[in-house]
Tab-separated table of C-alpha atoms and ligand atoms in Angstrom:
chain	number	residue	atom	x	y	z
A	1489	MET	CA	24.350	14.386	17.446
A	1490	THR	CA	23.368	17.972	17.918
A	1491	GLN	CA	20.402	18.769	20.089
A	1492	GLN	CA	17.328	19.622	18.049
A	1493	GLN	CA	16.358	23.274	18.671
A	1494	THR	CA	12.669	23.356	17.673
A	1495	PRO	CA	10.360	20.509	18.431
A	1496	PRO	CA	9.375	18.303	15.485
A	1497	THR	CA	5.949	18.502	13.819
A	1498	LEU	CA	3.559	16.030	15.333
A	1499	GLY	CA	-0.249	15.520	15.727
A	1500	MET	CA	-2.205	16.661	12.784
A	1501	GLY	CA	0.895	18.385	11.391
A	1502	LEU	CA	1.999	14.884	10.322
A	1503	SER	CA	-1.249	14.309	8.372
A	1504	PRO	CA	-2.723	15.445	5.124
A	1505	ALA	CA	-4.479	18.312	7.018
A	1506	ASN	CA	-1.049	20.063	6.947
A	1507	PRO	CA	-0.108	21.539	3.442
A	1508	GLU	CA	3.594	21.408	4.353
A	1509	TYR	CA	3.288	17.695	5.011
A	1510	GLN	CA	1.381	17.244	1.875
A	1511	LYS	CA	4.097	18.896	-0.137
A	1512	ASP	CA	6.972	17.036	1.530
A	1513	PRO	CA	6.423	14.512	4.364
A	1514	PHE	CA	9.868	13.171	4.337
A	1515	THR	CA	11.626	16.331	5.666
A	1516	LEU	CA	9.044	16.510	8.504
A	1517	LEU	CA	9.654	12.980	9.193
A	1518	ASP	CA	13.405	13.500	9.212
A	1519	ASP	CA	12.932	15.870	12.115
A	1520	VAL	CA	10.933	13.326	14.067
A	1521	ARG	CA	13.452	10.574	13.479
A	1522	GLU	CA	16.354	12.728	14.567
A	1523	GLN	CA	14.541	14.001	17.624
A	1524	GLY	CA	14.878	10.513	19.274
A	1525	ARG	CA	14.237	6.794	18.836
A	1526	ALA	CA	10.640	6.968	20.132
A	1527	VAL	CA	9.004	10.356	20.121
A	1528	TYR	CA	5.769	10.865	22.000
A	1529	ASP	CA	2.847	12.344	19.970
A	1530	GLU	CA	0.513	13.798	22.734
A	1531	LEU	CA	-2.539	14.515	20.439
A	1532	PHE	CA	-2.731	10.835	19.214
A	1533	GLY	CA	-1.437	9.131	22.345
A	1534	ARG	CA	1.218	7.291	20.362
A	1535	TYR	CA	4.958	6.871	20.127
A	1536	ILE	CA	6.413	7.501	16.601
A	1537	VAL	CA	9.507	5.311	15.799
A	1538	GLY	CA	11.451	6.283	12.626
A	1539	ARG	CA	14.963	4.876	12.693
A	1540	PHE	CA	15.456	2.060	10.233
A	1541	GLU	CA	16.864	-0.468	12.641
A	1542	ASP	CA	14.168	0.176	15.358
A	1543	VAL	CA	11.259	0.062	12.841
A	1544	GLN	CA	12.627	-3.153	11.372
A	1545	GLN	CA	13.086	-4.700	14.884
A	1546	ILE	CA	9.492	-3.824	15.806
A	1547	LEU	CA	8.046	-5.216	12.537
A	1548	ASN	CA	9.778	-8.426	13.172
A	1549	ASP	CA	8.640	-8.577	16.932
A	1550	ARG	CA	6.236	-11.514	16.768
A	1551	ASP	CA	4.738	-10.523	20.137
A	1552	LEU	CA	3.142	-7.124	19.180
A	1553	ASN	CA	-0.602	-6.712	18.339
A	1554	VAL	CA	-2.409	-4.916	15.557
A	1555	ASP	CA	-6.016	-5.380	16.634
A	1556	PRO	CA	-7.294	-1.926	17.436
A	1557	ARG	CA	-9.700	-3.333	20.189
A	1558	LYS	CA	-6.479	-4.068	22.068
A	1559	ALA	CA	-5.219	-0.451	22.122
A	1560	ASP	CA	-5.651	2.158	24.645
A	1561	GLU	CA	-9.104	3.542	24.409
A	1562	SER	CA	-8.127	7.125	23.326
A	1563	SER	CA	-5.055	6.157	21.334
A	1564	PHE	CA	-4.189	6.523	17.670
A	1565	MET	CA	-4.668	2.760	16.904
A	1566	ALA	CA	-8.042	2.724	18.549
A	1567	ASN	CA	-9.346	5.827	16.969
A	1568	PHE	CA	-7.989	5.821	13.484
A	1569	ARG	CA	-7.855	2.124	12.798
A	1570	ARG	CA	-11.296	1.677	14.196
A	1571	ARG	CA	-12.494	3.501	11.113
A	1572	PHE	CA	-11.279	0.671	8.954
A	1573	THR	CA	-13.087	-2.016	10.880
A	1574	ASP	CA	-16.684	-2.474	11.454
A	1575	ASP	CA	-18.079	-3.712	14.901
A	1576	THR	CA	-20.697	-5.843	13.313
A	1577	ARG	CA	-18.312	-8.327	11.829
A	1578	GLU	CA	-14.835	-9.741	12.224
A	1579	PRO	CA	-12.101	-7.499	10.911
A	1580	SER	CA	-9.904	-8.704	8.025
A	1581	MET	CA	-6.667	-10.343	8.638
A	1582	LEU	CA	-4.980	-6.917	8.595
A	1583	PHE	CA	-6.383	-6.077	11.994
A	1584	LEU	CA	-6.190	-9.486	13.634
A	1585	ASP	CA	-3.603	-11.021	15.789
A	1586	PRO	CA	-2.563	-14.693	16.262
A	1587	PRO	CA	-4.007	-17.249	16.258
A	1588	ASP	CA	-6.606	-15.776	13.801
A	1589	HIS	CA	-4.044	-14.080	11.690
A	1590	ASP	CA	-1.900	-17.118	11.401
A	1591	ARG	CA	-4.724	-19.327	10.370
A	1592	LEU	CA	-5.962	-16.781	7.675
A	1593	ARG	CA	-2.535	-15.960	6.492
A	1594	GLY	CA	-1.618	-19.731	6.230
A	1595	LEU	CA	-4.644	-20.311	4.088
A	1596	VAL	CA	-4.365	-17.322	1.734
A	1597	THR	CA	-0.712	-18.133	1.032
A	1598	ARG	CA	-1.840	-21.528	-0.273
A	1599	ALA	CA	-3.915	-19.837	-2.967
A	1600	PHE	CA	-2.323	-16.494	-3.692
A	1601	THR	CA	1.062	-18.046	-4.574
A	1602	PRO	CA	4.116	-16.717	-6.449
A	1603	ARG	CA	3.285	-19.283	-9.060
A	1604	SER	CA	-0.251	-17.871	-9.469
A	1605	ILE	CA	1.295	-14.435	-9.783
A	1606	GLU	CA	3.898	-15.443	-12.242
A	1607	GLN	CA	1.277	-17.134	-14.400
A	1608	MET	CA	-0.305	-13.721	-14.939
A	1609	ARG	CA	2.964	-12.304	-16.401
A	1610	GLY	CA	1.913	-12.439	-20.107
A	1611	ARG	CA	-1.617	-11.150	-19.435
A	1612	ILE	CA	-0.258	-8.205	-17.338
A	1613	GLY	CA	1.731	-7.001	-20.293
A	1614	GLU	CA	-1.299	-7.269	-22.527
A	1615	ILE	CA	-3.389	-5.229	-20.044
A	1616	ALA	CA	-0.757	-2.627	-19.775
A	1617	ASN	CA	-0.663	-2.353	-23.695
A	1618	GLU	CA	-4.470	-2.336	-23.863
A	1619	LEU	CA	-4.606	0.606	-21.526
A	1620	ILE	CA	-2.200	2.543	-23.596
A	1621	ASP	CA	-3.991	1.734	-26.834
A	1622	LYS	CA	-6.914	3.680	-25.330
A	1623	VAL	CA	-4.931	6.840	-25.234
A	1624	GLU	CA	-3.179	6.358	-28.552
A	1625	GLY	CA	-3.284	9.594	-30.536
A	1626	GLN	CA	-3.508	11.941	-27.488
A	1627	SER	CA	-0.638	14.282	-26.974
A	1628	SER	CA	-1.318	14.906	-23.264
A	1629	PHE	CA	-3.468	12.959	-20.653
A	1630	ASP	CA	-3.794	12.126	-16.890
A	1631	LEU	CA	-1.466	9.111	-16.548
A	1632	MET	CA	-3.308	8.163	-13.152
A	1633	LYS	CA	-6.719	7.936	-14.813
A	1634	ALA	CA	-5.556	6.414	-18.001
A	1635	PHE	CA	-3.139	3.967	-16.569
A	1636	CYS	CA	-2.051	3.769	-12.978
A	1637	GLN	CA	-5.627	3.555	-11.432
A	1638	PRO	CA	-7.271	0.950	-13.662
A	1639	TYR	CA	-4.165	-1.207	-14.200
A	1640	PRO	CA	-3.996	-3.139	-10.947
A	1641	THR	CA	-7.752	-3.500	-10.577
A	1642	ILE	CA	-8.021	-5.110	-13.950
A	1643	VAL	CA	-5.096	-7.454	-13.163
A	1644	ILE	CA	-6.597	-8.592	-9.868
A	1645	ALA	CA	-10.110	-8.935	-11.346
A	1646	GLU	CA	-8.731	-11.296	-13.950
A	1647	MET	CA	-6.905	-13.231	-11.318
A	1648	LEU	CA	-10.000	-13.594	-9.367
A	1649	GLY	CA	-11.959	-14.728	-12.336
A	1650	VAL	CA	-14.390	-11.782	-12.594
A	1651	ASP	CA	-16.316	-12.065	-15.649
A	1652	PRO	CA	-15.256	-9.499	-18.356
A	1653	ASN	CA	-18.912	-8.269	-18.561
A	1654	ASP	CA	-18.788	-7.419	-14.902
A	1655	GLN	CA	-15.431	-5.823	-14.875
A	1656	ALA	CA	-16.746	-2.163	-15.130
A	1657	ASP	CA	-19.050	-2.651	-12.060
A	1658	PHE	CA	-16.347	-4.420	-10.183
A	1659	LYS	CA	-13.886	-1.520	-10.714
A	1660	ARG	CA	-16.444	1.005	-9.564
A	1661	TRP	CA	-17.231	-0.969	-6.448
A	1662	THR	CA	-13.537	-1.263	-5.740
A	1663	ASP	CA	-12.711	2.325	-6.477
A	1664	ASP	CA	-15.693	3.798	-4.521
A	1665	GLY	CA	-15.395	1.268	-1.653
A	1666	VAL	CA	-11.655	1.911	-1.070
A	1667	ALA	CA	-11.618	5.603	-1.815
A	1668	ALA	CA	-13.656	6.579	1.134
A	1669	GLY	CA	-13.138	3.483	3.273
A	1670	PHE	CA	-9.562	4.561	4.016
A	1671	ASP	CA	-10.152	8.329	4.150
A	1672	PRO	CA	-11.331	10.024	7.302
A	1673	PHE	CA	-11.445	13.285	5.452
A	1674	ALA	CA	-14.081	11.903	3.070
A	1675	GLY	CA	-17.382	13.686	3.126
A	1676	GLU	CA	-20.806	12.258	3.863
A	1677	GLU	CA	-21.677	11.611	0.253
A	1678	LYS	CA	-18.408	9.828	-0.410
A	1679	GLN	CA	-18.795	7.615	2.535
A	1680	GLN	CA	-22.429	6.710	1.673
A	1681	ARG	CA	-21.200	5.768	-1.770
A	1682	ALA	CA	-18.395	3.654	-0.250
A	1683	LYS	CA	-20.954	1.806	1.969
A	1684	VAL	CA	-23.177	1.017	-1.036
A	1685	ALA	CA	-20.154	-0.032	-3.114
A	1686	ARG	CA	-18.860	-2.365	-0.458
A	1687	GLU	CA	-22.317	-4.041	-0.105
A	1688	GLN	CA	-22.669	-4.457	-3.902
A	1689	LEU	CA	-19.089	-5.929	-4.017
A	1690	GLU	CA	-19.874	-8.337	-1.177
A	1691	THR	CA	-23.198	-9.362	-2.922
A	1692	TYR	CA	-21.284	-10.063	-6.147
A	1693	LEU	CA	-18.623	-12.086	-4.379
A	1694	ARG	CA	-21.162	-14.177	-2.482
A	1695	LYS	CA	-22.721	-15.079	-5.780
A	1696	ALA	CA	-19.369	-15.795	-7.411
A	1697	ILE	CA	-18.484	-18.131	-4.483
A	1698	ALA	CA	-21.771	-20.036	-4.766
A	1699	GLU	CA	-21.198	-20.547	-8.406
A	1700	ARG	CA	-17.559	-21.770	-7.839
A	1701	ARG	CA	-18.729	-24.144	-5.043
A	1702	ALA	CA	-21.183	-25.592	-7.676
A	1703	GLU	CA	-18.608	-25.510	-10.475
A	1704	PRO	CA	-14.945	-24.919	-9.706
A	1705	LYS	CA	-13.011	-22.725	-12.167
A	1706	ASP	CA	-9.165	-22.107	-12.686
A	1707	ASP	CA	-9.203	-18.782	-10.766
A	1708	LEU	CA	-8.196	-17.324	-7.446
A	1709	ILE	CA	-11.610	-17.402	-5.927
A	1710	THR	CA	-11.722	-21.134	-6.464
A	1711	ALA	CA	-8.197	-21.516	-5.128
A	1712	LEU	CA	-9.309	-19.602	-1.993
A	1713	LEU	CA	-12.167	-21.933	-1.550
A	1714	HIS	CA	-10.157	-25.031	-1.882
A	1715	ALA	CA	-7.162	-23.778	0.099
A	1716	GLU	CA	-6.252	-26.163	2.975
A	1717	ASP	CA	-3.863	-25.758	5.804
A	1718	GLU	CA	-3.580	-28.512	8.228
A	1719	GLY	CA	-7.305	-29.576	7.885
A	1720	ASN	CA	-8.486	-25.880	8.012
A	1721	PHE	CA	-10.371	-24.172	5.277
A	1722	PHE	CA	-11.891	-20.723	4.696
A	1723	ASN	CA	-15.629	-20.342	5.146
A	1724	ASP	CA	-17.524	-18.160	2.514
A	1725	GLU	CA	-17.576	-15.047	4.578
A	1726	GLU	CA	-13.830	-15.269	5.160
A	1727	VAL	CA	-13.261	-15.540	1.404
A	1728	VAL	CA	-15.470	-12.458	0.885
A	1729	SER	CA	-13.400	-10.594	3.600
A	1730	MET	CA	-10.107	-11.881	2.077
A	1731	VAL	CA	-10.946	-10.740	-1.427
A	1732	ALA	CA	-12.101	-7.430	-0.095
A	1733	LEU	CA	-8.612	-7.092	1.659
A	1734	LEU	CA	-6.685	-8.056	-1.416
A	1735	LEU	CA	-8.562	-5.369	-3.339
A	1736	GLY	CA	-8.258	-2.835	-0.463
A	1737	ALA	CA	-4.633	-3.457	0.346
A	1738	GLY	CA	-3.392	-3.970	-3.228
A	1739	ASN	CA	-5.087	-1.669	-5.725
A	1740	VAL	CA	-4.491	1.759	-4.374
A	1741	THR	CA	-0.904	0.970	-3.258
A	1742	THR	CA	0.131	-0.398	-6.544
A	1743	THR	CA	-1.441	2.573	-8.296
A	1744	ASP	CA	0.341	4.923	-6.170
A	1745	LEU	CA	3.771	3.246	-6.465
A	1746	LEU	CA	3.567	3.760	-10.215
A	1747	GLY	CA	2.210	7.378	-9.858
A	1748	ASN	CA	4.773	8.500	-7.333
A	1749	GLY	CA	7.593	6.543	-9.062
A	1750	LEU	CA	6.820	7.975	-12.514
A	1751	LYS	CA	6.509	11.447	-11.155
A	1752	ASN	CA	9.990	11.197	-9.500
A	1753	LEU	CA	11.374	9.642	-12.605
A	1754	LEU	CA	9.882	12.175	-15.062
A	1755	GLN	CA	11.095	15.127	-12.897
A	1756	GLN	CA	14.626	13.942	-13.500
A	1757	PRO	CA	14.969	13.279	-17.256
A	1758	ASP	CA	18.470	12.074	-16.818
A	1759	GLN	CA	17.097	9.116	-14.710
A	1760	VAL	CA	14.681	8.258	-17.458
A	1761	GLN	CA	17.509	8.087	-19.929
A	1762	ILE	CA	19.552	5.871	-17.668
A	1763	LEU	CA	16.647	3.409	-17.773
A	1764	ARG	CA	16.203	3.719	-21.548
A	1765	ASP	CA	19.771	2.904	-21.935
A	1766	ASN	CA	19.895	0.179	-19.378
A	1767	PRO	CA	16.384	-1.547	-19.166
A	1768	SER	CA	17.917	-4.198	-16.889
A	1769	LEU	CA	17.959	-1.421	-14.160
A	1770	ILE	CA	14.222	-1.251	-14.230
A	1771	THR	CA	13.818	-3.687	-11.219
A	1772	ASN	CA	16.360	-1.683	-9.338
A	1773	ALA	CA	14.447	1.497	-10.123
A	1774	ILE	CA	11.264	-0.022	-8.685
A	1775	GLU	CA	13.097	-0.675	-5.382
A	1776	GLU	CA	14.235	3.031	-5.427
A	1777	MET	CA	10.626	4.105	-6.155
A	1778	LEU	CA	9.485	2.036	-3.058
A	1779	ARG	CA	12.221	3.534	-0.845
A	1780	TYR	CA	11.923	7.119	-2.008
A	1781	GLU	CA	8.217	7.628	-2.146
A	1782	GLY	CA	6.461	4.433	-1.287
A	1783	PRO	CA	2.684	4.378	-1.139
A	1784	VAL	CA	2.617	3.504	2.741
A	1785	THR	CA	4.106	6.103	5.028
A	1786	PHE	CA	3.067	4.685	8.432
A	1787	THR	CA	1.903	1.524	9.939
A	1788	GLY	CA	1.356	0.628	13.600
A	1789	ARG	CA	1.649	-1.917	16.441
A	1790	ILE	CA	0.243	-2.121	19.968
A	1791	ALA	CA	2.393	-3.189	22.872
A	1792	VAL	CA	1.104	-6.474	24.588
A	1793	ASP	CA	2.757	-5.947	27.939
A	1794	GLU	CA	5.284	-3.794	29.664
A	1795	ARG	CA	8.385	-3.734	27.570
A	1796	GLU	CA	10.798	-1.524	25.937
A	1797	LEU	CA	10.490	-0.785	22.240
A	1798	ALA	CA	13.123	1.388	20.450
A	1799	GLY	CA	14.708	1.929	23.892
A	1800	CYS	CA	11.482	3.348	25.440
A	1801	PRO	CA	9.387	1.657	28.116
A	1802	MET	CA	5.810	1.106	26.904
A	1803	HIS	CA	2.765	-0.174	28.719
A	1804	ARG	CA	0.219	-2.812	27.463
A	1805	GLY	CA	-2.078	-1.137	25.016
A	1806	GLN	CA	0.427	1.641	24.020
A	1807	SER	CA	0.104	2.529	20.292
A	1808	VAL	CA	3.299	2.770	18.312
A	1809	THR	CA	3.384	4.375	14.948
A	1810	LEU	CA	6.175	3.067	12.688
A	1811	ALA	CA	7.234	5.798	10.267
A	1812	ILE	CA	8.216	3.772	7.158
A	1813	GLY	CA	8.729	7.091	5.304
A	1814	ALA	CA	11.230	8.110	7.980
A	1815	ALA	CA	13.143	4.732	8.170
A	1816	ASN	CA	13.563	4.685	4.278
A	1817	TYR	CA	15.374	8.091	4.632
A	1818	ASP	CA	17.391	7.091	7.535
A	1819	PRO	CA	20.970	8.373	6.831
A	1820	ARG	CA	22.382	5.644	9.165
A	1821	LEU	CA	21.635	3.290	6.359
A	1822	HIS	CA	20.952	5.263	3.199
A	1823	LYS	CA	23.646	7.435	1.612
A	1824	ASP	CA	22.242	10.742	0.460
A	1825	PRO	CA	18.646	9.679	1.187
A	1826	HIS	CA	16.918	12.598	-0.469
A	1827	LYS	CA	18.431	11.788	-3.783
A	1828	PHE	CA	16.281	9.714	-6.148
A	1829	ASP	CA	18.841	7.450	-7.801
A	1830	VAL	CA	17.680	4.419	-10.010
A	1831	THR	CA	21.378	3.196	-9.936
A	1832	ARG	CA	21.519	3.119	-6.124
A	1833	GLU	CA	23.132	-0.090	-4.828
A	1834	ASP	CA	21.887	-2.516	-2.075
A	1835	ILE	CA	18.565	-0.706	-1.664
A	1836	ASP	CA	17.130	-1.746	1.645
A	1837	HIS	CA	13.678	-0.462	2.475
A	1838	LEU	CA	10.632	-1.154	4.565
A	1839	ALA	CA	7.925	-0.234	2.034
A	1840	PHE	CA	6.361	-3.555	2.314
A	1841	GLY	CA	6.574	-3.764	6.124
A	1842	GLY	CA	8.284	-6.868	7.552
A	1843	GLY	CA	8.028	-9.883	9.877
A	1844	ARG	CA	4.963	-12.096	9.898
A	1845	ARG	CA	2.866	-9.389	8.320
A	1846	TYR	CA	5.127	-8.670	5.351
A	1847	CYS	CA	3.161	-7.570	2.455
A	1848	LEU	CA	1.451	-10.612	0.876
A	1849	GLY	CA	1.099	-8.845	-2.473
A	1850	ALA	CA	4.740	-7.626	-2.768
A	1851	PRO	CA	5.619	-10.027	-5.683
A	1852	LEU	CA	2.418	-8.995	-7.558
A	1853	ALA	CA	3.136	-5.184	-6.883
A	1854	ARG	CA	6.785	-5.594	-8.018
A	1855	LEU	CA	5.700	-7.480	-11.192
A	1856	GLU	CA	2.973	-4.971	-12.113
A	1857	ALA	CA	5.250	-2.057	-11.488
A	1858	GLN	CA	8.172	-3.541	-13.647
A	1859	ILE	CA	5.871	-4.446	-16.532
A	1860	GLY	CA	4.038	-1.216	-16.231
A	1861	LEU	CA	7.077	0.868	-16.380
A	1862	GLU	CA	8.797	-1.155	-19.207
A	1863	THR	CA	5.594	-0.790	-21.216
A	1864	LEU	CA	5.205	2.937	-20.670
A	1865	LEU	CA	8.786	3.616	-21.611
A	1866	THR	CA	8.615	1.427	-24.710
A	1867	ARG	CA	5.279	2.849	-25.932
A	1868	PHE	CA	6.117	6.406	-25.262
A	1869	PRO	CA	9.683	7.221	-26.410
A	1870	ASN	CA	9.134	10.988	-25.410
A	1871	LEU	CA	7.202	10.572	-22.217
A	1872	ARG	CA	7.637	13.749	-20.057
A	1873	MET	CA	5.935	15.599	-17.458
A	1874	PRO	CA	4.897	19.362	-17.940
A	1875	GLU	CA	4.971	21.893	-15.101
A	1876	GLN	CA	1.946	21.307	-12.895
A	1877	GLU	CA	0.771	21.758	-9.375
A	1878	LEU	CA	0.714	18.317	-7.724
A	1879	VAL	CA	-2.381	17.366	-5.856
A	1880	TRP	CA	-2.054	14.576	-3.277
A	1881	LYS	CA	-4.677	12.309	-1.888
A	1882	THR	CA	-5.852	12.920	1.633
A	1883	VAL	CA	-5.663	9.412	3.174
A	1884	PRO	CA	-3.439	9.552	6.286
A	1885	GLY	CA	-0.562	7.034	6.286
A	1886	PHE	CA	-0.670	6.732	2.460
A	1887	ARG	CA	1.059	8.662	-0.208
A	1888	GLY	CA	-0.362	9.111	-3.759
A	1889	LEU	CA	-1.301	11.495	-6.401
A	1890	GLU	CA	-4.749	12.479	-7.460
A	1891	LYS	CA	-3.589	13.427	-11.020
A	1892	LEU	CA	-0.317	13.275	-13.087
A	1893	ILE	CA	-0.519	15.057	-16.452
A	1894	VAL	CA	1.964	13.791	-18.922
A	1895	GLU	CA	2.941	14.594	-22.486
A	1896	VAL	CA	3.952	12.012	-25.057
B	174	HEM	C1	3.342	-1.251	-3.880
B	174	HEM	C2	2.404	-1.798	-3.446
B	174	HEM	C3	2.120	-2.094	-2.133
B	174	HEM	C4	2.652	-1.637	-0.850
B	174	HEM	C5	3.688	-0.499	-0.715
B	174	HEM	C6	2.093	-2.446	0.241
B	174	HEM	C7	2.511	-2.303	1.548
B	174	HEM	C8	2.012	-3.116	2.555
B	174	HEM	C9	2.628	-2.902	3.890
B	174	HEM	C10	3.576	-1.886	4.441
B	174	HEM	C11	1.978	-3.994	4.612
B	174	HEM	C12	2.231	-4.383	6.076
B	174	HEM	C13	1.395	-3.611	7.030
B	174	HEM	C14	1.749	-3.876	8.446
B	174	HEM	O1	2.655	-4.584	8.837
B	174	HEM	O2	1.177	-3.299	9.355
B	174	HEM	C15	1.176	-4.728	3.762
B	174	HEM	C16	0.459	-5.862	4.081
B	174	HEM	C17	-0.391	-6.489	3.314
B	174	HEM	N1	-0.515	-6.317	1.814
B	174	HEM	FE1	0.545	-4.953	0.778
B	174	HEM	N2	1.307	-3.433	-0.218
B	174	HEM	C18	1.280	-3.361	-1.600
B	174	HEM	C19	0.584	-4.149	-2.562
B	174	HEM	C20	-0.177	-5.160	-2.229
B	174	HEM	C21	-0.850	-6.053	-3.154
B	174	HEM	C22	-0.752	-5.868	-4.671
B	174	HEM	C23	-1.571	-6.867	-2.368
B	174	HEM	C24	-2.542	-7.928	-2.813
B	174	HEM	C25	-3.099	-8.083	-4.029
B	174	HEM	C26	-1.391	-6.564	-0.932
B	174	HEM	C27	-1.900	-7.347	0.042
B	174	HEM	C28	-1.579	-7.102	1.289
B	174	HEM	C29	-2.068	-7.871	2.427
B	174	HEM	C30	-3.151	-8.995	2.349
B	174	HEM	C31	-1.417	-7.371	3.670
B	174	HEM	C32	-1.643	-7.904	5.114
B	174	HEM	C33	-0.636	-8.933	5.392
B	174	HEM	C34	-0.895	-9.475	6.845
B	174	HEM	O3	-1.570	-8.935	7.703
B	174	HEM	O4	-0.424	-10.605	7.082
B	174	HEM	N3	-0.440	-5.513	-0.906
B	174	HEM	N4	1.211	-4.134	2.427
């Protein structure tokens, strides 16, 4: 390999603070990946790993930690991830290590099962159609606002068993709570709104839990309360935290998968035509959407002891950033990685992470994306995207559009 002449962009340059990164993170991430297997990012005290094989191996390494309290004091994991946790209570499973992670994950998988997701199939199609009915007659609209944003929130609200009369409040708490919760660039007002929204959501969930303890229903909240794994059960606060995690981890990501994916598809009308001619390729197209511009660009791990990761010696507490957005463009695995191709064969990507923390919601996200795309293509035979300046969200580590104007 030829020696890189200029050093790759690191630090804040690999964040939404850099307009060049906002426009095209994947080219900047190519430079990082090709610089070396583990590239040190001085500003954030972290190594960035971007080659597919290395990222996959680290995701599969069962010894590594994620709890930010175990990271070097001034490191990326400690600083950035601390924002997503609150010192006054136990973090969600997303930031816990074994044995706590194993216990909580073991329980949630008893309730949030592939069967419970598959049971929603018919209703997911109805929800997609109901959202499209609302924009009937309009020749142009914001697809994010009309479809991609509300769609996953309504699906999960119905799975949880949220009363239809409460759905508008539920959606507002979810949107406001998540919007600022994950965004360090959020202003004071947005953060305050997020805090209030989270408190209201938790109050609502505590009431819903008490009601189901008194009178069980056929819904996900009841299933979580009854989930049993080797004599273990969730307590009420753990159910509140788990539901908040499902909403936080699941809604924005699914919204962004659809938004980014449709943007990429509509920018290449020949690709849209391929799907119209071969609807059976839609599931493959979703995998290409996940690879090409998945909603999660980075995740992280913390070294537990002195060991080599990606060929580099690490010390205990060292933050390691896994650049999913670099791995999914690794030319060692993907032919012509910057080409968006719905017919690409054997698509392998790390958009849902891997190993013991592999995305719990992947089957739901895939099902929603598949039904969403099918429904949009069927209901809008002339769906297209006019010229527009794309505005990206400012949440580090995530990739999603604020707005996507379409014409029908
Ligand atoms: C396209 C949509 C989605 C993407 C790209 C995505 C991506 C990811 C990734 C990369 C991870 C692993 C993080 C890590 O290892 O550090 C993860 C974990 C997780 N995801 Fe998703 N996700 C999506 C949708 C969902 C949905 C719909 C749900 C639930 C309703 C969900 C729930 C979770 C949970 C609970 C975890 C934590 C798993 C654990 O710690 O064991 N995700 N997701």
